[in-house]
PDB file of C-alpha atoms and ligand atoms in Angstrom:
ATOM      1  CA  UNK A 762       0.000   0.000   0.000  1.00 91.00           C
ATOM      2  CA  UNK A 763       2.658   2.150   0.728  1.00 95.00           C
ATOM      3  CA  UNK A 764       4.003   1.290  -2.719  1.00 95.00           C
ATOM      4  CA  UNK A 765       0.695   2.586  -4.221  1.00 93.00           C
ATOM      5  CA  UNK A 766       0.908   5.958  -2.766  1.00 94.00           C
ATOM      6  CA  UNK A 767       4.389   6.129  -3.580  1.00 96.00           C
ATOM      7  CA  UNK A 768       3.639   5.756  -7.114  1.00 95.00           C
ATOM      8  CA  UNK A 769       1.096   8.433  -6.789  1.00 94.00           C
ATOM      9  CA  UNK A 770       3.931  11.225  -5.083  1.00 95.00           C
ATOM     10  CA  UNK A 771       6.304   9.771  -8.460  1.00 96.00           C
ATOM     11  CA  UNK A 772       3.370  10.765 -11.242  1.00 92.00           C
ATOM     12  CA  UNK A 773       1.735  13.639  -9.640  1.00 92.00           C
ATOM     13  CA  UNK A 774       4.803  15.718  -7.390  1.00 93.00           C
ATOM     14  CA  UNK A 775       6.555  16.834  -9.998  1.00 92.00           C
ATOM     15  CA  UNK A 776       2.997  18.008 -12.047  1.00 89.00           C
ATOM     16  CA  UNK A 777       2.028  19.643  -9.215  1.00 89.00           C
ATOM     17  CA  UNK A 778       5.782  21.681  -8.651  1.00 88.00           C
ATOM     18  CA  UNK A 779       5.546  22.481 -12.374  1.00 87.00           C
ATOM     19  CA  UNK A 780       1.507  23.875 -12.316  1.00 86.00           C
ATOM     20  CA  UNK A 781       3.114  26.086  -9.635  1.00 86.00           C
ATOM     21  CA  UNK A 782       6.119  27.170 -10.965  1.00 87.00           C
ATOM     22  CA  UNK A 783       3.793  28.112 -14.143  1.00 85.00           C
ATOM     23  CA  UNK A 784       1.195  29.583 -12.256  1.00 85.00           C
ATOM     24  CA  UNK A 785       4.296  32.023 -10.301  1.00 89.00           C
ATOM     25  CA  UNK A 786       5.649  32.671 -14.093  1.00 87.00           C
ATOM     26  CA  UNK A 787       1.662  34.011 -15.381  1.00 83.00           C
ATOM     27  CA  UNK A 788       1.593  36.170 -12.257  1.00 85.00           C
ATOM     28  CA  UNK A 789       4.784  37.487 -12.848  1.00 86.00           C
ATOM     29  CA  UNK A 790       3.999  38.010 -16.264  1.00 83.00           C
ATOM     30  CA  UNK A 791       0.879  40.261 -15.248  1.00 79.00           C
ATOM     31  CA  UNK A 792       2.579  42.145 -12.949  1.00 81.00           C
ATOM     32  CA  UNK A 793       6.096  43.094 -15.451  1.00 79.00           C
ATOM     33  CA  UNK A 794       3.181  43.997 -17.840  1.00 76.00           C
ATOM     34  CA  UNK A 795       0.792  45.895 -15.491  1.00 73.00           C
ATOM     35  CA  UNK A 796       3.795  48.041 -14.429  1.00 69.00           C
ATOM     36  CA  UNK A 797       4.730  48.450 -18.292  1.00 66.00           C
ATOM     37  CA  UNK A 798       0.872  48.839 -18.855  1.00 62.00           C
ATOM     38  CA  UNK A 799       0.656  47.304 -21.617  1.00 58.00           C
ATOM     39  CA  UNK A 800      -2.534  45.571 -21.569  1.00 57.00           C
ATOM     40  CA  UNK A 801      -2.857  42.574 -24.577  1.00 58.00           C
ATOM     41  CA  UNK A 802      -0.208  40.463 -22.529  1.00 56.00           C
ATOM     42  CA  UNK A 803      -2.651  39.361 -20.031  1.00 58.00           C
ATOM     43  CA  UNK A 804      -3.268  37.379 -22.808  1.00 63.00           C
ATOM     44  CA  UNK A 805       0.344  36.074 -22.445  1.00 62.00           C
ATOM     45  CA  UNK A 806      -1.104  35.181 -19.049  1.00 62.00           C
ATOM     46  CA  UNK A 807      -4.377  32.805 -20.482  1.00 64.00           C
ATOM     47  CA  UNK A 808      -1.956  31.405 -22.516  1.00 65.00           C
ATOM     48  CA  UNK A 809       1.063  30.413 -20.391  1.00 61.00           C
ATOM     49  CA  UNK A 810      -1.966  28.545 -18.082  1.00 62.00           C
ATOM     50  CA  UNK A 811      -3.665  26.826 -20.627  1.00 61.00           C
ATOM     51  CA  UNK A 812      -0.721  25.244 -22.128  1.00 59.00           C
ATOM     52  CA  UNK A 813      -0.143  21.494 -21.293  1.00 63.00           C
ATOM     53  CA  UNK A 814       2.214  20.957 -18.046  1.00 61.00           C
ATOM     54  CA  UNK A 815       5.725  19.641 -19.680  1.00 58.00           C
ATOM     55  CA  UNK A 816       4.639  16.198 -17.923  1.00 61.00           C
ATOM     56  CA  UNK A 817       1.070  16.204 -19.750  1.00 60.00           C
ATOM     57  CA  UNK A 818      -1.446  18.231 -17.492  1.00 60.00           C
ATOM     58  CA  UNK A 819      -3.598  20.311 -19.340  1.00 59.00           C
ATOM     59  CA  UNK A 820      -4.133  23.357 -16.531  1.00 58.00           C
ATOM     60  CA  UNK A 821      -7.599  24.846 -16.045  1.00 59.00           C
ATOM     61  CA  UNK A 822      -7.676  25.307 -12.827  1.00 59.00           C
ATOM     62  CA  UNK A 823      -9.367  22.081 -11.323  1.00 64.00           C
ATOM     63  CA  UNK A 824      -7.688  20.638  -8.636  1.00 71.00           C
ATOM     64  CA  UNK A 825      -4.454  18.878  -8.859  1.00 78.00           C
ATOM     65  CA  UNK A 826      -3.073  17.275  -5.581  1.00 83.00           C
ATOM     66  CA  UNK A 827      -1.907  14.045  -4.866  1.00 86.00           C
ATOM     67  CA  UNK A 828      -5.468  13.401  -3.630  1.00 83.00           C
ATOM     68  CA  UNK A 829      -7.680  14.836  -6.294  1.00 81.00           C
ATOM     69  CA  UNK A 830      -8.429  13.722  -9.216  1.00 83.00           C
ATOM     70  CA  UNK A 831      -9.022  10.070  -8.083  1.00 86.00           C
ATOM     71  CA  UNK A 832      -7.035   6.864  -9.667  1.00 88.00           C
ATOM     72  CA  UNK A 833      -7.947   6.882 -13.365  1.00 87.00           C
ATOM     73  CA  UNK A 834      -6.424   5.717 -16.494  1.00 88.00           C
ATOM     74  CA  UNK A 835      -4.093   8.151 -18.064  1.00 83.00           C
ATOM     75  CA  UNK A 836      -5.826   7.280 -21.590  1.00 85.00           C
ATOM     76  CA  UNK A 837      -9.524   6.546 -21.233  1.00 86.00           C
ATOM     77  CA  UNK A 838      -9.552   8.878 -18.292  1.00 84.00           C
ATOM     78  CA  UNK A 839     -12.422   6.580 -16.226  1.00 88.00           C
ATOM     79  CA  UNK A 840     -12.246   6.624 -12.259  1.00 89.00           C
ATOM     80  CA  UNK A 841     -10.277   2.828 -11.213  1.00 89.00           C
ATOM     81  CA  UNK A 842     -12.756   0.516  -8.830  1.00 90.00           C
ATOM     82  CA  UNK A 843     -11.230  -0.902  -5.671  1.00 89.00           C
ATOM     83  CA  UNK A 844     -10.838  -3.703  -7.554  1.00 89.00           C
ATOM     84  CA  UNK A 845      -7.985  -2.242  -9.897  1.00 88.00           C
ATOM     85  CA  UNK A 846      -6.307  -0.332  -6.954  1.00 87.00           C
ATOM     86  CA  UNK A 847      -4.844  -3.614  -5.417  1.00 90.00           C
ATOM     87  CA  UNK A 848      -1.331  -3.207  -5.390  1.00 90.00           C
ATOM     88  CA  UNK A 849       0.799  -5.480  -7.959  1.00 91.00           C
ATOM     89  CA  UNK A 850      -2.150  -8.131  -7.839  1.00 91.00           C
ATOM     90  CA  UNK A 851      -4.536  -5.475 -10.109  1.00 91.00           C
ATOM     91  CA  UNK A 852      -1.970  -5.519 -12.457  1.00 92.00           C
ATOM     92  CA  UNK A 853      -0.932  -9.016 -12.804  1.00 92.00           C
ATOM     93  CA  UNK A 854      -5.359  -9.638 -12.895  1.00 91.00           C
ATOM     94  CA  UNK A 855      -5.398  -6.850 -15.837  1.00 91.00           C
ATOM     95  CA  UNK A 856      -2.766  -8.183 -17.329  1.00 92.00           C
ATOM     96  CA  UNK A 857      -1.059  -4.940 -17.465  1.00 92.00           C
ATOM     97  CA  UNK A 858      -4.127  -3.537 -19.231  1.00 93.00           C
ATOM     98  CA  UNK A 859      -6.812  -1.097 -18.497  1.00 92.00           C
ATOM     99  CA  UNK A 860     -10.111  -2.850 -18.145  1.00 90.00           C
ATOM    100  CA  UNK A 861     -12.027  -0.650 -20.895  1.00 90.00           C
ATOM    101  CA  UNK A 862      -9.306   0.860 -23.786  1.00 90.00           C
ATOM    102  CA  UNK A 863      -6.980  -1.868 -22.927  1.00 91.00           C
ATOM    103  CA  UNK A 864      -4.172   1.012 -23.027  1.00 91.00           C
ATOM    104  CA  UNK A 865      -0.734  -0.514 -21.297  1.00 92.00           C
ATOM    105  CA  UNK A 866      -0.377   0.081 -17.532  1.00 90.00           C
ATOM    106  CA  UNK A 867       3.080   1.269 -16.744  1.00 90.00           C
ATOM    107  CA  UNK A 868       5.318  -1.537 -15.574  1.00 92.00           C
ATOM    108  CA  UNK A 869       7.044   1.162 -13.096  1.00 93.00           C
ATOM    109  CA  UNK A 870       3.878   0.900 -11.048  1.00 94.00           C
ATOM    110  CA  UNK A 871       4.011  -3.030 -10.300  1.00 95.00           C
ATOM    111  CA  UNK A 872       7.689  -2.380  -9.996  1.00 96.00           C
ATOM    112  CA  UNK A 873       7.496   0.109  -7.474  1.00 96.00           C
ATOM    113  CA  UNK A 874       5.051  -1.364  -5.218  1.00 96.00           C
ATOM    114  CA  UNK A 875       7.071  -4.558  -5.424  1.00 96.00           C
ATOM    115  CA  UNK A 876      10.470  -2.887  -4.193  1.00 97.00           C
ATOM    116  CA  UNK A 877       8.770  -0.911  -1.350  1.00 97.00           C
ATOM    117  CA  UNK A 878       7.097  -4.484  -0.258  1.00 96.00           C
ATOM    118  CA  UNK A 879      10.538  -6.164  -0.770  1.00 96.00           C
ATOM    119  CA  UNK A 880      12.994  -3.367   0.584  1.00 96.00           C
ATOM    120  CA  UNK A 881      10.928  -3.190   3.815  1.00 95.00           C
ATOM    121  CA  UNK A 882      11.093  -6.869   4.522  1.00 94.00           C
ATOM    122  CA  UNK A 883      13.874  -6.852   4.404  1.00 93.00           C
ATOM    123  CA  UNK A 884      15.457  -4.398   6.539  1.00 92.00           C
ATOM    124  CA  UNK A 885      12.568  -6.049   9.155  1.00 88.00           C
ATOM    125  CA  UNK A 886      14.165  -9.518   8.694  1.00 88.00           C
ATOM    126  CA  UNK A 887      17.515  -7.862   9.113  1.00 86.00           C
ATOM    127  CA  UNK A 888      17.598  -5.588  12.075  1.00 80.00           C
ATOM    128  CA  UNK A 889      14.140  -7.201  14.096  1.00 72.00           C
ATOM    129  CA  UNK A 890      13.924 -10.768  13.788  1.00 71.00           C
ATOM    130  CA  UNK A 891      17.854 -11.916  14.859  1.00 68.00           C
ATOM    131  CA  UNK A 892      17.828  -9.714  17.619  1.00 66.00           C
ATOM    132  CA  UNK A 893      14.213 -10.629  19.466  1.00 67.00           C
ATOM    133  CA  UNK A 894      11.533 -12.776  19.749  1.00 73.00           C
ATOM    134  CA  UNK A 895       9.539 -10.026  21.953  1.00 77.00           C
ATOM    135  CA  UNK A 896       8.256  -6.284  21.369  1.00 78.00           C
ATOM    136  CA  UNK A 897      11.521  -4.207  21.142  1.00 81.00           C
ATOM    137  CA  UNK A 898      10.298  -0.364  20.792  1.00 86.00           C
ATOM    138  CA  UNK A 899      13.535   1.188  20.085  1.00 86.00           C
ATOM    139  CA  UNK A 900      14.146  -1.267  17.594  1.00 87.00           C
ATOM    140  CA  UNK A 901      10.859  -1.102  15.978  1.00 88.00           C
ATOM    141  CA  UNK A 902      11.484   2.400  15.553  1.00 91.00           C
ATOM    142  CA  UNK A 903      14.808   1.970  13.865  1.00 91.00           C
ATOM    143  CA  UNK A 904      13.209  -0.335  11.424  1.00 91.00           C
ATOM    144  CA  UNK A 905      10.604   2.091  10.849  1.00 93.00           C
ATOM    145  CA  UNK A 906      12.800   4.875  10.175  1.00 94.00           C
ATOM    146  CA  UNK A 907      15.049   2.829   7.995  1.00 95.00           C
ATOM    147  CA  UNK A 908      12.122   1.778   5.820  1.00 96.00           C
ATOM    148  CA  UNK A 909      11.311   5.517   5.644  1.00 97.00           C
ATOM    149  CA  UNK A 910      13.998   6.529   4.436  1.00 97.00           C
ATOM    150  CA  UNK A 911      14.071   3.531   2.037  1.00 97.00           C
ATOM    151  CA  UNK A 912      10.711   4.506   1.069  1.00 98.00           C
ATOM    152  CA  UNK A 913      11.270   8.139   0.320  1.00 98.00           C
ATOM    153  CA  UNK A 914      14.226   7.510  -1.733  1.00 98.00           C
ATOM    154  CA  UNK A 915      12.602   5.354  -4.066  1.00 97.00           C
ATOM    155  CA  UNK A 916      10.080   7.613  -4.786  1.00 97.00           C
ATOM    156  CA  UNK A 917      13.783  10.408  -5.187  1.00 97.00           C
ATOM    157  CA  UNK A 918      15.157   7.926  -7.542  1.00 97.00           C
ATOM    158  CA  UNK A 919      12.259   6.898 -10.166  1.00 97.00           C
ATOM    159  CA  UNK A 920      11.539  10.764 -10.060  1.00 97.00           C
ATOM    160  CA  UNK A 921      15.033  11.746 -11.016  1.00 96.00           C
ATOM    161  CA  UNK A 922      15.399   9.196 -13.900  1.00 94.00           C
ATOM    162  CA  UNK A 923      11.776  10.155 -14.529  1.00 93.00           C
ATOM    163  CA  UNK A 924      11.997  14.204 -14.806  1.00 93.00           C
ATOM    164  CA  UNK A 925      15.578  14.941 -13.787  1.00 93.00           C
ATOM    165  CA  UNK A 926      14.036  16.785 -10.455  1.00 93.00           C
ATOM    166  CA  UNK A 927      14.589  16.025  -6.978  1.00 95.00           C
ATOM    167  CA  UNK A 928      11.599  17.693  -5.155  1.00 94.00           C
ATOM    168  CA  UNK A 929      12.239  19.969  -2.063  1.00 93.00           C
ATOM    169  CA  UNK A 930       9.413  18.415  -0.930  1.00 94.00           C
ATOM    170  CA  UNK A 931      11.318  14.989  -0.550  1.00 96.00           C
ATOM    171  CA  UNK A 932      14.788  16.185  -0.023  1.00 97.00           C
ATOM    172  CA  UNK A 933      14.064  18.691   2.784  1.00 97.00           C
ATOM    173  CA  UNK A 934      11.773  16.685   4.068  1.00 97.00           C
ATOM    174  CA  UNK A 935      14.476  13.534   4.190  1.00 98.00           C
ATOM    175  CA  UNK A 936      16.456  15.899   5.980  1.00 98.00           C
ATOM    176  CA  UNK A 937      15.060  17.087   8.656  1.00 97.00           C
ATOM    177  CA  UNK A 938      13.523  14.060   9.612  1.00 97.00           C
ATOM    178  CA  UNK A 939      17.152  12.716   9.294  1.00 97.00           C
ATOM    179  CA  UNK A 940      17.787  14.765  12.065  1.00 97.00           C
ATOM    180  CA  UNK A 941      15.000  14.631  14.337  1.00 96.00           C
ATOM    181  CA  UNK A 942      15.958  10.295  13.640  1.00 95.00           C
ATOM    182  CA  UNK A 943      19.652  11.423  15.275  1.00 95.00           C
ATOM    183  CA  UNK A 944      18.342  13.564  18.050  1.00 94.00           C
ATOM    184  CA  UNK A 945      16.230  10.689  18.981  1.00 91.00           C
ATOM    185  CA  UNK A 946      19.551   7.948  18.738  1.00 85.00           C
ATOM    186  CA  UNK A 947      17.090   5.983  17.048  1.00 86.00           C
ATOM    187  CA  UNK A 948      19.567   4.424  14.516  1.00 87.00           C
ATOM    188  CA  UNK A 949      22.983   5.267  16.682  1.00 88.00           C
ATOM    189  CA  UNK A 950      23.923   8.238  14.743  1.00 92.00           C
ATOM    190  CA  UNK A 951      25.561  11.148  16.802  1.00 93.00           C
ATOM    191  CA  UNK A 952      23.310  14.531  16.449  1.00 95.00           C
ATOM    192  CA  UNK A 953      26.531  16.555  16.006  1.00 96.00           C
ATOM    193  CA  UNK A 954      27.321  13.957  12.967  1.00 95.00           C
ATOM    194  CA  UNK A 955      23.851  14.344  11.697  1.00 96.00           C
ATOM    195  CA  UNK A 956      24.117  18.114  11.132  1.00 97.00           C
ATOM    196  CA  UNK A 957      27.536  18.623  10.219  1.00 97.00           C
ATOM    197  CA  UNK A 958      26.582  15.744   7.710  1.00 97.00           C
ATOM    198  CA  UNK A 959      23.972  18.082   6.340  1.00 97.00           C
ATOM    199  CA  UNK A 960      26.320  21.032   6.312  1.00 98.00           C
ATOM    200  CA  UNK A 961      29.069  19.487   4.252  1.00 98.00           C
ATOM    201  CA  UNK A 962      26.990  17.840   2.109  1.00 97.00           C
ATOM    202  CA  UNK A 963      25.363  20.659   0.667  1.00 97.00           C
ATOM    203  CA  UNK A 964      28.300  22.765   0.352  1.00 97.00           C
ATOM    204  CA  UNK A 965      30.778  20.398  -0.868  1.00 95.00           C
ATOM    205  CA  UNK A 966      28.782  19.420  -3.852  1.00 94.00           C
ATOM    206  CA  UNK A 967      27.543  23.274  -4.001  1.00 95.00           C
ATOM    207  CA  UNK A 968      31.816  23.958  -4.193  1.00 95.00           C
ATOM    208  CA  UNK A 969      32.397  21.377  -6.788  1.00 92.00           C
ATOM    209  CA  UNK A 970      29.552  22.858  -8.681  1.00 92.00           C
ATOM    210  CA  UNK A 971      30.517  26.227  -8.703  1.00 94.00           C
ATOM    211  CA  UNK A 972      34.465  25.385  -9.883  1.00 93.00           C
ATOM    212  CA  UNK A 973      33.443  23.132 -12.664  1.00 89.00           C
ATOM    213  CA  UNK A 974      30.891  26.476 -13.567  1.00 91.00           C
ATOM    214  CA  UNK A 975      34.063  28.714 -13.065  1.00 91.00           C
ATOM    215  CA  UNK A 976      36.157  26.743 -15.542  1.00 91.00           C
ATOM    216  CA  UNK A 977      33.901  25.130 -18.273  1.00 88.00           C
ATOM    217  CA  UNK A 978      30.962  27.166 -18.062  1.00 86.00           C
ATOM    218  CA  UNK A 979      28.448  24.461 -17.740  1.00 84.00           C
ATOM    219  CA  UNK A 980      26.174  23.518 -15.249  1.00 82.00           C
ATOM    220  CA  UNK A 981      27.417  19.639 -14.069  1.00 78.00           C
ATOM    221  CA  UNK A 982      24.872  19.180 -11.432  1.00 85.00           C
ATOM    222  CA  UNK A 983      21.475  20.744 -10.312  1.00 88.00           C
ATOM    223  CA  UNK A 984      20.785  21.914  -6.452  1.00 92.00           C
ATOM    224  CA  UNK A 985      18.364  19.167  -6.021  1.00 95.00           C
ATOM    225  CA  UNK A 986      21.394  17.205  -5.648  1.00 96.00           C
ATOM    226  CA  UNK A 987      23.471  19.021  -3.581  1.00 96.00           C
ATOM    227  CA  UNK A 988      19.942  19.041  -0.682  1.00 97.00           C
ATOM    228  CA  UNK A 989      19.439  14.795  -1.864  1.00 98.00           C
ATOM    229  CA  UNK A 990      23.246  14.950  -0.156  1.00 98.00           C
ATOM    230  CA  UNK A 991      22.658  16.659   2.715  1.00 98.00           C
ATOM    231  CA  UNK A 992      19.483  15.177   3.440  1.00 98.00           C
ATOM    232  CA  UNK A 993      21.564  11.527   3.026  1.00 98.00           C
ATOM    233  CA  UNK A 994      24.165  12.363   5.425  1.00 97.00           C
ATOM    234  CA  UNK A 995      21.977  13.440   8.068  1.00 97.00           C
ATOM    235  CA  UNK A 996      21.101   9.485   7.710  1.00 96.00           C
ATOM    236  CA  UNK A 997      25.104   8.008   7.039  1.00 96.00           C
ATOM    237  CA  UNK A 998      27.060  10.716   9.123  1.00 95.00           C
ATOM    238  CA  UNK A 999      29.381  13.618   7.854  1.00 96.00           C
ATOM    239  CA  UNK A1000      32.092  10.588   8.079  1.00 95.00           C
ATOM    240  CA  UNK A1001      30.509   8.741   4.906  1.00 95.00           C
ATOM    241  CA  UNK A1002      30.603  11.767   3.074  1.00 97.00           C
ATOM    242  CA  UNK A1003      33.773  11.256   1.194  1.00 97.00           C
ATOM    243  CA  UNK A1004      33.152   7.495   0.623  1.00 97.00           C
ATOM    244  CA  UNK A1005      29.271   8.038  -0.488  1.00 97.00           C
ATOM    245  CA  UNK A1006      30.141  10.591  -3.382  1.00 96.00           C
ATOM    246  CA  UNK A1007      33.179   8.498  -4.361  1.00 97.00           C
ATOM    247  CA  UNK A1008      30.871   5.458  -4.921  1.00 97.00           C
ATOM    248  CA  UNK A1009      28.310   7.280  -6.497  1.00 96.00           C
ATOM    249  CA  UNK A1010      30.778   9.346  -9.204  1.00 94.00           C
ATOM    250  CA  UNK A1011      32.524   6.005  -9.515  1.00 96.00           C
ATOM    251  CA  UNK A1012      28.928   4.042 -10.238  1.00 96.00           C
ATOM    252  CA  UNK A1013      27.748   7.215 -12.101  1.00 94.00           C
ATOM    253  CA  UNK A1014      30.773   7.869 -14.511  1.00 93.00           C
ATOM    254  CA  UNK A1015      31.124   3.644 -15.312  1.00 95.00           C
ATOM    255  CA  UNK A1016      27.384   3.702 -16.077  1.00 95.00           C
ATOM    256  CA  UNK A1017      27.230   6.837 -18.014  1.00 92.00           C
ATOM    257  CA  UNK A1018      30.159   5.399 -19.907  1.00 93.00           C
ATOM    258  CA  UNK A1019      28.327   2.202 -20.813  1.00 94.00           C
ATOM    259  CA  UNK A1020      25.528   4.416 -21.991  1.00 93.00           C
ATOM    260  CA  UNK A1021      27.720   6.057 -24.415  1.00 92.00           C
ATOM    261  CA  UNK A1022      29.354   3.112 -25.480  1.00 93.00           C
ATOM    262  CA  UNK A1023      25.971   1.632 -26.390  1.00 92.00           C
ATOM    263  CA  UNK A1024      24.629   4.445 -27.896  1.00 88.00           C
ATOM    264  CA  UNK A1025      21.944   5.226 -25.782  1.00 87.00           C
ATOM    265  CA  UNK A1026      23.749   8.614 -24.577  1.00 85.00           C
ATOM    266  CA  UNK A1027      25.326  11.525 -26.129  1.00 85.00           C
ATOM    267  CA  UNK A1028      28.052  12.953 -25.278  1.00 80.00           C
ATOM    268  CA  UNK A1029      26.196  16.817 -24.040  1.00 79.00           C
ATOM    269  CA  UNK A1030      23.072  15.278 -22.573  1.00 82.00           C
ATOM    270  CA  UNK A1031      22.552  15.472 -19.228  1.00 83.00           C
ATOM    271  CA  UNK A1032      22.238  12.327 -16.684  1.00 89.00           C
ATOM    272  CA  UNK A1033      20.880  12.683 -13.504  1.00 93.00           C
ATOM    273  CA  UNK A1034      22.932  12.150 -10.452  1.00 94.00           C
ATOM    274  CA  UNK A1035      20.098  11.398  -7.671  1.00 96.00           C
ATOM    275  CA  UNK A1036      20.300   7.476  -8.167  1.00 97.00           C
ATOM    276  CA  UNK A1037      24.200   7.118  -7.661  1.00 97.00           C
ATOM    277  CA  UNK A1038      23.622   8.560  -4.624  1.00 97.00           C
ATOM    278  CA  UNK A1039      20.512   7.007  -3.183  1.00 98.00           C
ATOM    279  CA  UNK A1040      22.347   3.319  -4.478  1.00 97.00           C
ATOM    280  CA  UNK A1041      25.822   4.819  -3.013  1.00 97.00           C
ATOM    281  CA  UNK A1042      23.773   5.312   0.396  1.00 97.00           C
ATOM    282  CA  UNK A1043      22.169   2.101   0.308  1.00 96.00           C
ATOM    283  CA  UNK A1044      25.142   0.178   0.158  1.00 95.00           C
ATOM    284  CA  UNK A1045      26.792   2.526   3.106  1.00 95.00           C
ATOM    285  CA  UNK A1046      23.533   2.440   5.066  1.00 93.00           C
ATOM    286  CA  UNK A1047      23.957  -1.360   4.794  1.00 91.00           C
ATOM    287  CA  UNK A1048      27.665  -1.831   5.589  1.00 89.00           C
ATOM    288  CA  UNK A1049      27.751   0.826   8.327  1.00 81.00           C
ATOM    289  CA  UNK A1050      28.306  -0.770  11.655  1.00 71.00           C
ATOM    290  CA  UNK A1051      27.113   1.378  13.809  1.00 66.00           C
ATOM    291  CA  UNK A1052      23.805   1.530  11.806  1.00 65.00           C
TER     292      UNK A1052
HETATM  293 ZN1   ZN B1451      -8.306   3.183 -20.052  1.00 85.37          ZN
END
């Protein structure tokens, strides 16, 4: 279930941050053009609102939150019965079909129910099962956390392959609940590590950013990433810092080198860095000892 609503934060967050972002441009619009009163732009406005979203929302100004509209098929557009909302068992029933226009379901959905399913049992089995047979709080807790942060990275990753966005939404959010995890030692991460972790992590990547601006001129990274790192070492500690962006550039640069090799990449476009560091963090997350 949790898989479900994860899927619906991946398709509808980053609508919803780009409605917005349009919505901020139209007003902004209206205002430059008010105080250059000039009056047919407001027609700029209409325009820049009915447009469809990059990601395929038409705006008119209904509702669009993660809880309204309800479940529907992207194609025919008809509300889903209870019935097609099970997770990974309505898709294996529809055959990865919808019911009426038999339009392909998105195998990322299945997918992503099936990794939040499988990634929390097994941190459970891990961490709760070896060490008790009765009702451990504290360790409840740290399994609960751990899944969390499991959880909410998934949802980071798909969206970054997805859009190339990391939304503050998730990454502050990761953060400061990294944080409030430390102050409560619920995993055995120091506070002090937990915040200088968040610290460093932002600026480091924010200093290798601005050199490779300084001396090519491009832009090699995006700020999503440099608040995905500080939210992740408020989790590892400002001690895995080093390690965790070593793995990831490592993982990153063999990967994006495969891509080229095989032609699915060229050489300018731009590949996002999110999921070398949520799969760099997993693997720390999972060796650390003290987590
Ligand atoms: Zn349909």
């Amino acid at each position: 279930m949790i898989g479900s609503f994860l899927n619906v934060i991946i398709y509808r967050l980053p609508q919803i941050s780009e409605i917005q972002y349009r919505l901020i441009c139209a007003n902004y619009i209206e205002t430059f053009f008010k105080h250059k009163k000039i009056k047919g732009s407001l027609n700029q406005k209409r325009k820049l609102r009915k447009i469809k979203t990059h990601l395929g929302v038409p705006y008119n100004g209904d509702a669009f939150s993660l809880s309204t509209p309800k479940s529907h098929c992207p194609n025919c557009l008809r509300t889903l019965s209870w019935t097609e909302n099970i997770p990974i068992f309505s898709f294996l029933i529809l055959k990865g079909r919808c019911k009426t226009c038999k339009n392909p379901i998105g195998k990322t959905y299945p997918l992503v129910e099936f990794i939040s399913a499988a990634g929390a049992l097994y941190i459970s089995t891990r961490l709760y099962l070896p060490a008790t047979e009765n009702l451990d709080i504290h360790l409840l807790m740290k399994t609960a956390s751990l899944c969390t942060f499991f959880w909410m990275c998934i949802a980071l990753l798909i969206i970054d392959i997805r859009t190339q966005t990391l939304p503050d939404l998730l990454t502050l959010s990761l953060m400061w609940l990294g944080i409030v995890v430390s102050l409560t030692s619920t995993t055995g991460l120091a506070l002090e590590s937990a915040i200088l972790g968040a610290i460093f992590g932002y600026s480091s990547l924010w200093l290798i950013y601005q050199t490779y601006k300084f001396f090519t001129n491009k832009e090699g990274m995006g700020y999503g990433d440099f608040k995905l790192t500080a939210a992740i070492c408020t989790w590892i500690g400002v001690e895995s810092l080093a390690i965790l962006l070593l793995i990831a550039s490592l993982t990153g640069a063999l990967f994006g080198g495969f891509l080229l090799i095989t032609g699915k990449l060229k050489r300018d476009d731009a590949m996002p860095f999110g999921p070398f560091l949520i799969l760099s963090s997993f693997i720390l997350i999972h060796t650390s000892p003290s987590i």
